[in-house]
């Protein structure tokens, strides 16, 4: 049974600056959801609130009807995983050590390497294709490999819901596709609910089942990528003129930006 | 039924069916800890056998457990052993405390002597000496108060919607210089013999230590050391950053406060007993980390390194130099080259830091 993640009447703020006000959102369980929008539109803020990294000033995020802050933190960590943007590991930490730490919410003082832990860690290394890197230091890996190692840590945590904040940032195009394919596999093979913040609209259309487009701290449109990513919506959300055609490879919407110097 | 396996994938680990104990083993860390403990034992044995009145190593060890003639017993049990024990305890406390702060803030510079705690003790003790409070309050109590007040100040001033390691370091460095300036002012306005006494304390000294210094420290450490080692498990997620740690179910602010209280307790009682012995809290965890080949300062190995460091330095201070020096002068002289050598060796091997 996949838990349902939703939020109602959210007000999110840093000190006095309100970033998101009176927002309601429901994450479709078992699907991949992408949150898109211009810089500073509140998409990362919303994801942080969904992941309980930021406490709402008003309203609440709920997992299966229970407010996040009322769920014991370790119990919550067995249901809801978060991979923040640009995490850093201590110098010299091995991939195996990093992935093993994903098991923390399942471990106790006396039980620190159960059979389930071992199976989950090796399963995560295999699923992310980095089993042969297990003994290498995380900081010595390439950007793509490093991101895989962090995703492996989140996979080993074994949560039915996984939130990712810009998992493809700082990666070259090939590694971006590589990571998104991996996320797709996690969803399709293991049925995990995935919510991620993405910058690239075309990638969001390809990989997400559900797109949430945000501007100025509110949701402008949400739903199937084909319904959400239209020329009108892109113009409103990004202040960008564009044409939307069909991706010849995936059949999903493909955004062609125009800018000031080109016209159709 | 016990299974002990050494699979290449998971490394060494153990798993008992009943009770359901399991864990991963780090053979190199275990070897390093054993070697450090053995070396510390030998250093203590050496410390109690050497001196103006030489006693053989075996005789000295016998005297430690109460066997021998009254003269030897007096020298070993009342003069040399307390000094060595205070050295071991202070060194262990400093090394462990340094490992706690360096792990908590994810920064090797965040040892208690860099972020003001030790300097707080210094200001309090020197104020006590200069204003003549030491006739009513012992320097031990003043040192404790100074450290605790300083730690509370650092924590409160670093608090802004929770604390971060970075803010603790910046606030700590600021307060460290304020305390150092205050101490310098007190020394300058003090009378000559007061200034001399103050400087003697500020160097860190094990001279003339007796059981009245060892006992409070030993009792405190009996509580704080197990607490610190138990908290060590929770720092494994903290090392990955606050956001990841929260995601992995760690109560970051609670764990950080618990670590702070434990680390401050260790350094406060250590400083009260031995004075602010330089460089131990900063260097011991870093030396231990490089010996054990881990990516973080290993708490137990850091404590053992600190213990060996202080007892060894005290031995060197008494034996290697024409005049007997305070231990605090030697720790810097001996410790810095060791740390530099390990750092350079690591850089040459291709894995920096």
Coordinates of C-alpha atoms in Angstrom, one line a residue:
Chain A
X1 CA 0.0 0.0 0.0
X2 CA 1.6 3.3 -1.1
X3 CA 1.0 6.1 1.3
X4 CA -0.7 9.3 0.0
X5 CA 1.2 12.5 0.2
X6 CA -0.8 15.7 0.1
X7 CA -0.9 19.2 1.5
X8 CA -3.6 21.8 2.3
X9 CA -3.6 25.5 3.0
X10 CA 0.2 25.6 2.9
X11 CA 1.9 28.9 3.8
X12 CA 5.7 28.6 3.5
X13 CA 8.1 31.3 4.4
X14 CA 11.7 32.1 5.2
X15 CA 11.8 34.5 8.1
X16 CA 9.4 37.3 7.0
X17 CA 9.4 36.5 3.3
X18 CA 6.3 34.4 2.3
X19 CA 7.2 32.2 -0.7
X20 CA 4.1 30.1 -1.0
X21 CA 0.7 31.0 0.3
X22 CA -2.5 29.0 0.6
X23 CA -1.4 26.1 -1.6
X24 CA -3.2 22.8 -1.9
X25 CA -1.5 19.8 -3.6
X26 CA -2.1 16.1 -3.9
X27 CA 0.7 13.8 -5.1
X28 CA -0.6 10.9 -7.3
X29 CA 0.6 7.7 -5.5
X30 CA 2.7 5.3 -7.4
X31 CA 3.4 7.8 -10.2
X32 CA 6.3 10.2 -11.1
X33 CA 5.4 13.8 -10.5
X34 CA 7.6 16.7 -11.8
X35 CA 7.4 20.2 -10.3
X36 CA 8.5 22.8 -12.9
X37 CA 8.6 26.6 -12.9
X38 CA 11.0 29.6 -13.3
X39 CA 13.7 30.3 -10.7
X40 CA 12.4 31.4 -7.3
X41 CA 8.8 30.3 -8.1
X42 CA 8.7 28.3 -4.9
X43 CA 9.1 24.8 -6.4
X44 CA 12.1 23.8 -4.3
X45 CA 10.4 25.4 -1.3
X46 CA 7.3 23.3 -1.9
X47 CA 9.4 20.1 -2.2
X48 CA 11.3 20.9 1.0
X49 CA 7.9 21.3 2.8
X50 CA 6.7 18.0 1.4
X51 CA 9.9 16.4 2.7
X52 CA 9.5 18.0 6.2
X53 CA 12.8 20.0 5.7
X54 CA 10.7 23.2 6.1
X55 CA 7.9 23.5 8.5
X56 CA 4.8 25.2 7.1
X57 CA 3.7 28.5 8.8
X58 CA 0.1 27.6 8.1
X59 CA -1.6 24.4 6.9
X60 CA 0.0 21.0 6.9
X61 CA 1.6 18.3 4.8
X62 CA -0.1 14.9 5.4
X63 CA 1.0 11.4 4.8
X64 CA -2.0 9.1 4.7
X65 CA -4.0 11.7 6.6
X66 CA -1.4 12.2 9.4
X67 CA 0.4 15.6 9.6
X68 CA 4.1 15.0 9.0
X69 CA 5.2 16.7 12.2
X70 CA 3.0 14.3 14.3
X71 CA 4.8 11.2 12.8
X72 CA 7.9 10.1 14.8
X73 CA 10.9 11.1 12.7
X74 CA 12.3 7.6 12.3
X75 CA 9.0 6.1 11.3
X76 CA 8.5 8.9 8.8
X77 CA 12.0 8.2 7.4
X78 CA 10.9 4.7 6.6
X79 CA 8.0 6.1 4.5
X80 CA 9.4 9.3 3.0
X81 CA 12.9 9.8 1.5
X82 CA 14.4 13.0 0.3
X83 CA 17.5 13.6 -1.8
X84 CA 18.3 17.4 -1.4
X85 CA 20.0 19.4 -4.0
X86 CA 23.8 19.0 -4.3
X87 CA 24.5 16.9 -1.2
X88 CA 28.1 16.5 0.0
X89 CA 29.8 13.5 1.5
X90 CA 32.8 13.6 3.8
X91 CA 36.1 13.3 1.9
X92 CA 37.1 9.7 1.5
X93 CA 33.7 8.2 2.4
X94 CA 33.2 5.0 0.3
X95 CA 30.1 4.4 -1.8
X96 CA 29.3 1.3 0.3
X97 CA 29.5 3.5 3.5
X98 CA 27.3 6.1 2.0
X99 CA 24.6 3.7 0.8
X100 CA 24.7 1.8 4.1
X101 CA 23.8 5.0 5.9
X102 CA 20.6 5.1 4.0
X103 CA 19.6 2.2 6.3
X104 CA 19.8 4.4 9.4
X105 CA 16.0 4.6 10.0
X106 CA 15.9 0.8 10.0
X107 CA 18.8 0.3 12.4
X108 CA 19.0 0.2 16.2
X109 CA 22.0 0.4 18.6
X110 CA 22.3 -3.3 18.6
X111 CA 21.1 -4.2 15.1
X112 CA 23.3 -2.4 12.6
X113 CA 23.8 -4.9 9.8
X114 CA 20.7 -7.1 9.5
X115 CA 20.1 -9.4 6.6
X116 CA 17.5 -6.9 5.4
X117 CA 20.1 -4.1 5.6
X118 CA 22.6 -6.1 3.6
X119 CA 20.0 -7.1 1.0
X120 CA 18.7 -3.5 0.7
X121 CA 22.3 -2.1 0.3
X122 CA 23.3 -4.6 -2.4
X123 CA 19.9 -4.3 -4.1
X124 CA 20.4 -0.5 -4.2
X125 CA 23.9 -0.8 -5.6
X126 CA 22.7 -3.2 -8.3
X127 CA 19.7 -1.1 -9.2
X128 CA 21.8 2.0 -9.7
X129 CA 24.5 0.0 -11.5
X130 CA 27.3 1.0 -9.2
X131 CA 28.1 -2.3 -7.5
X132 CA 31.6 -2.3 -8.9
X133 CA 32.2 1.2 -7.4
X134 CA 31.3 0.1 -3.8
X135 CA 34.8 0.5 -2.5
X136 CA 35.6 3.8 -4.2
X137 CA 35.5 7.2 -2.4
X138 CA 32.4 9.2 -3.3
X139 CA 34.3 12.4 -3.9
X140 CA 36.6 10.7 -6.5
X141 CA 33.7 9.7 -8.7
X142 CA 32.4 11.6 -11.8
X143 CA 29.4 13.8 -11.3
X144 CA 27.0 11.2 -12.8
X145 CA 28.4 8.3 -10.8
X146 CA 28.3 10.4 -7.6
X147 CA 24.6 11.3 -8.2
X148 CA 23.9 7.5 -8.7
X149 CA 25.6 6.8 -5.4
X150 CA 23.4 9.3 -3.6
X151 CA 20.3 7.9 -5.3
X152 CA 21.5 4.5 -4.2
X153 CA 21.5 5.7 -0.6
X154 CA 17.9 6.9 -1.0
X155 CA 17.0 3.6 -2.7
X156 CA 18.5 1.6 0.2
X157 CA 16.4 3.6 2.6
X158 CA 13.5 1.7 1.0
X159 CA 10.8 4.4 1.3
X160 CA 7.6 4.0 -0.8
X161 CA 7.7 7.8 -1.4
X162 CA 10.9 9.4 -2.7
X163 CA 11.4 13.2 -3.2
X164 CA 14.3 14.5 -5.3
X165 CA 15.4 18.2 -5.6
X166 CA 16.9 18.8 -9.0
X167 CA 18.5 15.4 -9.4
X168 CA 20.0 16.3 -12.8
X169 CA 21.6 19.7 -12.0
X170 CA 25.3 19.9 -12.7
X171 CA 25.2 16.8 -14.9
X172 CA 26.0 16.7 -18.6
X173 CA 23.1 15.7 -21.0
X174 CA 24.0 12.0 -21.2
X175 CA 24.2 11.7 -17.4
X176 CA 20.9 13.6 -17.0
X177 CA 19.1 11.1 -19.2
X178 CA 21.0 8.3 -17.4
X179 CA 19.7 9.5 -14.0
X180 CA 16.1 10.0 -15.2
X181 CA 16.1 6.5 -16.8
X182 CA 17.1 5.2 -13.4
X183 CA 14.4 7.1 -11.6
X184 CA 11.9 5.8 -14.2
X185 CA 13.0 2.2 -13.4
X186 CA 12.6 2.8 -9.7
X187 CA 9.1 3.9 -10.3
X188 CA 8.1 1.2 -12.8
X189 CA 9.9 -1.7 -11.2
X190 CA 9.3 -1.0 -7.5
X191 CA 6.1 1.2 -7.7
X192 CA 7.6 4.0 -5.7
X193 CA 6.0 7.4 -5.7
X194 CA 8.5 9.9 -7.1
X195 CA 8.3 13.7 -6.8
X196 CA 11.1 15.7 -8.3
X197 CA 11.9 19.3 -9.1
X198 CA 13.1 19.6 -12.7
X199 CA 14.4 22.5 -14.8
X200 CA 14.1 21.0 -18.3
X201 CA 10.5 21.0 -19.5
X202 CA 11.1 18.4 -22.2
X203 CA 12.6 16.0 -19.7
X204 CA 9.7 16.6 -17.3
X205 CA 7.2 15.8 -20.2
X206 CA 9.1 12.6 -21.0
X207 CA 9.6 11.2 -17.6
X208 CA 6.7 12.5 -15.5
X209 CA 3.2 11.1 -15.4
X210 CA 2.0 14.3 -13.6
X211 CA 3.4 17.8 -14.0
X212 CA 2.9 20.7 -11.5
X213 CA 3.7 24.1 -13.0
X214 CA 4.3 26.9 -10.5
X215 CA 4.7 30.6 -10.7
X216 CA 5.0 33.1 -7.8
X217 CA 4.4 30.5 -5.2
X218 CA 1.1 29.1 -6.6
X219 CA 0.2 26.3 -8.9
X220 CA -0.7 27.6 -12.4
X221 CA -1.5 24.2 -13.9
X222 CA -1.2 20.5 -13.0
X223 CA -2.0 17.2 -14.6
X224 CA -0.9 15.1 -17.6
X225 CA 2.1 16.7 -19.3
X226 CA 0.2 16.9 -22.6
X227 CA -2.5 19.1 -20.9
X228 CA -0.1 21.2 -18.8
X229 CA 2.8 22.0 -21.1
X230 CA 1.1 24.1 -23.7
X231 CA 2.4 27.3 -25.4
X232 CA -0.1 29.4 -23.3
X233 CA 1.0 27.9 -20.0
X234 CA 4.7 28.1 -20.8
X235 CA 4.2 31.8 -21.7
X236 CA 2.5 32.4 -18.4
X237 CA 4.8 30.4 -16.2
X238 CA 8.2 31.3 -17.8
X239 CA 7.3 34.6 -19.6
X240 CA 8.6 32.8 -22.7
X241 CA 7.2 32.6 -26.1
X242 CA 7.5 29.1 -27.5
X243 CA 6.0 26.5 -29.8
X244 CA 5.0 23.2 -28.5
X245 CA 5.2 20.2 -30.9
X246 CA 5.4 16.5 -30.3
X247 CA 8.6 14.8 -29.2
X248 CA 9.4 12.5 -32.1
X249 CA 10.9 9.9 -29.7
X250 CA 8.5 9.8 -26.9
X251 CA 5.3 11.4 -28.3
X252 CA 5.2 13.8 -25.4
X253 CA 5.1 17.6 -25.7
X254 CA 8.3 19.2 -26.9
X255 CA 8.9 22.9 -26.1
X256 CA 10.7 25.0 -28.7
X257 CA 11.6 28.3 -27.1
X258 CA 11.6 31.4 -29.4
X259 CA 13.0 34.3 -27.5
X260 CA 13.2 37.9 -28.9
X261 CA 15.2 37.2 -32.0
X262 CA 13.2 34.4 -33.6
X263 CA 9.7 34.3 -34.8
X264 CA 7.6 31.6 -36.3
Chain B
X1 CA 24.1 -19.1 16.1
X2 CA 26.8 -16.7 15.1
X3 CA 27.8 -16.1 11.6
X4 CA 31.1 -14.3 10.9
X5 CA 31.7 -13.6 7.3
X6 CA 34.2 -11.8 5.3
X7 CA 32.5 -11.3 2.0
X8 CA 34.4 -8.9 -0.3
X9 CA 31.2 -6.9 -1.0
X10 CA 30.0 -6.1 2.5
X11 CA 33.4 -6.3 4.3
X12 CA 33.8 -7.9 7.7
X13 CA 30.6 -8.0 9.7
X14 CA 29.0 -10.1 12.5
X15 CA 25.4 -11.2 12.9
X16 CA 24.0 -13.1 15.8
X17 CA 20.6 -14.8 15.6
X18 CA 19.9 -14.5 19.3
X19 CA 20.2 -11.8 20.7
X20 CA 19.7 -10.1 17.3
X21 CA 23.1 -8.3 17.4
X22 CA 24.7 -7.3 14.1
X23 CA 27.2 -4.7 12.9
X24 CA 30.0 -4.1 10.5
X25 CA 33.6 -4.4 11.5
X26 CA 36.5 -2.2 10.4
X27 CA 39.6 -4.4 10.9
X28 CA 42.0 -1.5 10.4
X29 CA 40.2 0.6 13.0
X30 CA 40.2 -2.2 15.5
X31 CA 43.9 -2.8 14.9
X32 CA 44.7 0.9 15.3
X33 CA 42.7 1.2 18.6
X34 CA 44.4 -1.9 20.0
X35 CA 47.8 -0.6 19.1
X36 CA 47.1 2.8 20.5
X37 CA 45.8 1.3 23.8
X38 CA 48.9 -0.9 24.1
X39 CA 51.2 2.1 23.4
X40 CA 49.4 4.2 26.0
X41 CA 49.7 1.4 28.5
X42 CA 53.5 1.2 27.8
X43 CA 53.8 5.0 28.1
X44 CA 52.1 5.0 31.4
X45 CA 54.3 2.2 32.6
X46 CA 57.3 4.1 31.5
X47 CA 56.0 7.3 33.2
X48 CA 55.6 5.7 36.6
X49 CA 59.0 3.9 36.4
X50 CA 61.1 6.8 35.3
X51 CA 62.2 9.8 37.4
X52 CA 64.8 11.0 39.9
X53 CA 64.2 7.8 41.8
X54 CA 64.3 5.0 39.1
X55 CA 62.1 2.0 39.6
X56 CA 62.1 -1.0 37.2
X57 CA 59.1 -1.3 34.9
X58 CA 57.9 -4.5 36.6
X59 CA 58.3 -3.0 40.0
X60 CA 56.4 0.0 39.0
X61 CA 53.5 -2.0 37.6
X62 CA 53.4 -4.1 40.8
X63 CA 53.4 -0.9 42.8
X64 CA 50.4 0.3 40.8
X65 CA 48.4 -2.6 42.1
X66 CA 49.8 -2.1 45.6
X67 CA 52.7 -4.5 45.8
X68 CA 56.1 -3.3 46.9
X69 CA 58.0 -1.5 49.7
X70 CA 56.4 1.7 51.2
X71 CA 58.9 4.1 49.6
X72 CA 58.2 2.7 46.1
X73 CA 54.4 2.7 46.8
X74 CA 54.5 6.3 47.9
X75 CA 56.4 7.5 44.8
X76 CA 54.3 5.5 42.3
X77 CA 50.9 5.7 43.8
X78 CA 50.9 9.3 45.2
X79 CA 53.3 11.1 42.9
X80 CA 53.8 9.5 39.5
X81 CA 50.5 7.5 38.9
X82 CA 48.1 10.4 39.5
X83 CA 50.1 12.5 37.0
X84 CA 50.0 9.8 34.4
X85 CA 46.4 9.1 35.0
X86 CA 45.4 12.8 34.7
X87 CA 47.5 12.8 31.5
X88 CA 45.6 9.8 30.0
X89 CA 42.2 11.1 31.1
X90 CA 42.8 14.7 29.9
X91 CA 44.2 13.5 26.6
X92 CA 41.4 11.1 26.0
X93 CA 38.8 13.8 26.9
X94 CA 40.4 16.3 24.6
X95 CA 40.8 13.9 21.7
X96 CA 37.2 12.6 22.0
X97 CA 35.8 16.1 22.4
X98 CA 37.7 17.3 19.3
X99 CA 36.3 14.3 17.3
X100 CA 32.8 15.3 18.5
X101 CA 33.1 18.9 17.4
X102 CA 34.8 18.2 14.2
X103 CA 32.1 15.6 13.2
X104 CA 29.3 17.8 14.4
X105 CA 30.3 20.8 12.4
X106 CA 31.8 18.8 9.5
X107 CA 35.0 20.9 9.9
X108 CA 38.4 19.9 11.1
X109 CA 39.0 23.4 12.5
X110 CA 36.1 23.2 14.9
X111 CA 37.9 21.8 17.9
X112 CA 37.1 23.2 21.3
X113 CA 40.4 25.1 21.5
X114 CA 39.6 26.9 18.2
X115 CA 36.0 27.9 19.0
X116 CA 36.6 29.6 22.4
X117 CA 35.6 27.0 25.0
X118 CA 39.2 26.5 26.2
X119 CA 39.8 30.2 26.1
X120 CA 36.7 30.8 28.2
X121 CA 38.2 28.5 30.9
X122 CA 41.5 30.5 30.6
X123 CA 39.8 33.9 31.1
X124 CA 37.9 32.6 34.2
X125 CA 41.0 31.0 35.8
X126 CA 43.2 34.0 35.1
X127 CA 40.6 36.4 36.5
X128 CA 40.5 34.2 39.6
X129 CA 44.2 34.4 40.0
X130 CA 44.5 38.1 39.4
X131 CA 41.5 39.1 41.5
X132 CA 42.5 36.7 44.3
X133 CA 39.3 34.5 44.1
X134 CA 41.5 31.4 44.1
X135 CA 41.6 31.4 47.9
X136 CA 37.9 30.6 48.0
X137 CA 37.2 28.9 44.6
X138 CA 39.6 26.4 43.1
X139 CA 41.0 26.9 39.6
X140 CA 39.2 23.6 38.7
X141 CA 35.8 25.1 39.4
X142 CA 36.7 28.4 37.7
X143 CA 37.9 26.5 34.6
X144 CA 34.6 24.5 34.5
X145 CA 32.5 27.7 34.9
X146 CA 34.5 29.5 32.2
X147 CA 34.0 26.7 29.7
X148 CA 30.3 26.2 30.4
X149 CA 29.6 30.0 30.1
X150 CA 31.5 30.2 26.9
X151 CA 29.8 27.2 25.4
X152 CA 26.3 28.5 26.3
X153 CA 27.3 31.9 24.7
X154 CA 28.4 30.2 21.5
X155 CA 25.3 28.1 21.3
X156 CA 22.9 31.0 22.0
X157 CA 24.6 33.5 19.7
X158 CA 24.8 30.8 16.9
X159 CA 21.1 30.1 17.2
X160 CA 19.0 31.3 14.3
X161 CA 16.1 29.0 13.5
X162 CA 18.3 26.2 14.8
X163 CA 22.1 26.1 14.7
X164 CA 24.4 25.1 11.9
X165 CA 28.0 23.9 12.2
X166 CA 29.2 26.8 10.2
X167 CA 27.6 29.4 12.5
X168 CA 28.9 27.7 15.6
X169 CA 32.5 27.9 14.2
X170 CA 32.2 31.6 13.2
X171 CA 30.6 32.7 16.5
X172 CA 33.1 30.5 18.4
X173 CA 36.1 32.1 16.7
X174 CA 34.8 35.6 17.4
X175 CA 34.2 34.7 21.1
X176 CA 37.6 33.0 21.3
X177 CA 39.4 36.2 20.4
X178 CA 37.3 38.2 22.9
X179 CA 38.3 35.7 25.6
X180 CA 41.9 35.8 24.6
X181 CA 42.0 39.6 24.7
X182 CA 40.3 39.6 28.1
X183 CA 42.9 37.1 29.4
X184 CA 45.8 39.2 27.9
X185 CA 44.4 42.3 29.6
X186 CA 44.1 40.5 33.0
X187 CA 47.6 39.1 32.7
X188 CA 48.9 42.6 31.8
X189 CA 47.2 44.3 34.8
X190 CA 48.0 41.5 37.2
X191 CA 51.1 41.7 39.5
X192 CA 54.2 39.9 38.5
X193 CA 53.8 36.7 40.5
X194 CA 50.1 36.6 39.6
X195 CA 50.9 37.0 35.9
X196 CA 53.5 34.2 36.3
X197 CA 51.0 31.9 37.9
X198 CA 48.4 32.7 35.2
X199 CA 50.8 32.0 32.3
X200 CA 51.8 28.7 34.0
X201 CA 48.2 27.6 34.0
X202 CA 47.5 28.9 30.5
X203 CA 50.3 26.6 29.1
X204 CA 48.7 23.4 30.3
X205 CA 50.7 21.6 32.9
X206 CA 50.6 18.1 34.6
X207 CA 53.2 19.0 37.2
X208 CA 52.1 18.1 40.7
X209 CA 48.8 16.6 39.7
X210 CA 47.3 14.4 42.4
X211 CA 44.2 12.3 42.9
X212 CA 42.0 15.4 43.7
X213 CA 42.4 16.3 40.0
X214 CA 42.1 12.8 38.6
X215 CA 39.0 11.7 40.5
X216 CA 36.4 14.3 39.4
X217 CA 37.6 13.9 35.9
X218 CA 37.4 10.1 36.0
X219 CA 33.9 10.2 37.4
X220 CA 32.7 12.6 34.8
X221 CA 34.3 10.6 32.0
X222 CA 32.7 7.4 33.3
X223 CA 29.4 9.1 32.2
X224 CA 30.4 11.2 29.2
X225 CA 32.6 8.8 27.3
X226 CA 29.9 6.1 26.9
X227 CA 27.4 8.8 26.0
X228 CA 29.8 10.2 23.4
X229 CA 30.5 6.8 21.9
X230 CA 26.7 6.0 21.8
X231 CA 26.1 9.4 20.1
X232 CA 28.7 8.5 17.5
X233 CA 26.2 6.3 15.7
X234 CA 23.9 9.2 15.2
X235 CA 26.6 11.4 13.7
X236 CA 26.9 9.0 10.8
X237 CA 23.9 10.7 9.2
X238 CA 24.9 14.2 10.5
X239 CA 28.1 13.9 8.5
X240 CA 26.0 13.9 5.3
X241 CA 24.5 17.3 6.0
X242 CA 21.5 18.5 7.9
X243 CA 18.9 17.9 5.1
X244 CA 20.0 14.4 4.4
X245 CA 20.2 13.6 8.1
X246 CA 16.6 14.8 8.7
X247 CA 15.5 12.7 5.7
X248 CA 17.1 9.7 7.3
X249 CA 15.2 10.3 10.5
X250 CA 17.8 12.1 12.6
X251 CA 16.5 14.7 15.1
X252 CA 19.3 17.1 14.0
X253 CA 18.9 19.9 16.6
X254 CA 18.5 17.4 19.5
X255 CA 21.5 15.4 18.4
X256 CA 23.6 18.5 17.9
X257 CA 22.7 19.8 21.4
X258 CA 23.4 16.4 22.9
X259 CA 26.8 16.3 21.2
X260 CA 27.6 19.8 22.3
X261 CA 26.8 19.1 25.9
X262 CA 28.9 15.9 25.9
X263 CA 31.8 17.5 24.1
X264 CA 31.7 20.6 26.3
X265 CA 31.6 18.5 29.4
X266 CA 34.6 16.5 28.3
X267 CA 36.7 19.6 27.5
X268 CA 35.6 21.5 30.6
X269 CA 36.6 18.8 33.0
X270 CA 39.7 18.0 31.0
X271 CA 40.8 21.7 31.1
X272 CA 40.0 22.0 34.7
X273 CA 42.3 19.1 35.5
X274 CA 45.2 19.7 33.1
X275 CA 44.8 23.3 31.8
X276 CA 44.4 24.1 28.2
X277 CA 47.0 21.7 26.8
X278 CA 47.5 23.0 23.3
X279 CA 46.7 21.3 20.0
X280 CA 45.5 17.9 21.4
X281 CA 41.8 18.4 20.7
X282 CA 42.6 19.7 17.2
X283 CA 45.3 17.2 16.1
X284 CA 44.4 13.9 17.9
X285 CA 41.1 13.3 15.9
X286 CA 42.8 14.2 12.6
X287 CA 45.8 11.9 13.4
X288 CA 43.4 9.1 14.4
X289 CA 41.4 9.5 11.2
X290 CA 44.5 9.1 9.1
X291 CA 45.8 6.2 11.0
X292 CA 42.5 4.4 10.8
X293 CA 41.9 5.4 7.2
X294 CA 38.3 6.5 7.8
X295 CA 36.5 9.4 6.3
X296 CA 35.6 10.9 9.7
X297 CA 37.4 11.3 13.0
X298 CA 36.8 7.9 14.8
X299 CA 35.8 8.8 18.4
X300 CA 37.4 5.9 20.3
X301 CA 40.7 6.1 18.3
X302 CA 40.7 9.9 18.7
X303 CA 40.5 9.6 22.5
X304 CA 43.2 7.0 22.6
X305 CA 45.4 9.1 20.3
X306 CA 44.8 12.0 22.6
X307 CA 45.8 10.0 25.7
X308 CA 49.0 8.7 24.1
X309 CA 49.7 12.2 22.8
X310 CA 49.5 13.8 26.3
X311 CA 51.3 11.1 28.2
X312 CA 54.0 10.8 25.6
X313 CA 54.4 14.6 25.5
X314 CA 54.6 14.8 29.3
X315 CA 57.3 12.1 29.2
X316 CA 59.2 14.0 26.6
X317 CA 58.8 17.2 28.5
X318 CA 60.3 15.7 31.5
X319 CA 63.1 13.6 29.8
X320 CA 64.1 15.1 26.5
X321 CA 64.8 18.6 27.5
X322 CA 67.5 20.0 29.8
X323 CA 64.9 21.6 32.0
X324 CA 61.4 20.2 32.8
X325 CA 58.9 21.9 30.5
X326 CA 55.1 22.1 30.9
X327 CA 53.4 19.5 28.7
X328 CA 51.5 22.1 26.8
X329 CA 54.7 23.4 25.1
X330 CA 55.6 19.9 23.9
X331 CA 52.2 18.9 22.5
X332 CA 52.4 21.6 19.9
X333 CA 56.0 20.9 19.1
X334 CA 55.5 17.2 18.7
X335 CA 51.9 17.2 17.4
X336 CA 52.2 19.6 14.5
X337 CA 55.0 17.7 12.7
X338 CA 53.1 14.4 13.0
X339 CA 49.9 15.9 11.6
X340 CA 51.8 17.7 8.8
X341 CA 53.6 14.5 7.9
X342 CA 50.3 12.6 7.7
X343 CA 48.7 15.3 5.6
X344 CA 51.6 15.5 3.2
X345 CA 51.7 11.7 2.9
X346 CA 48.0 11.6 2.2
X347 CA 48.3 14.3 -0.5
X348 CA 51.2 12.5 -2.2
X349 CA 49.1 9.2 -2.2
X350 CA 46.5 11.1 -4.2
X351 CA 43.7 11.3 -1.6
X352 CA 44.0 14.7 -0.1
X353 CA 42.8 15.9 3.3

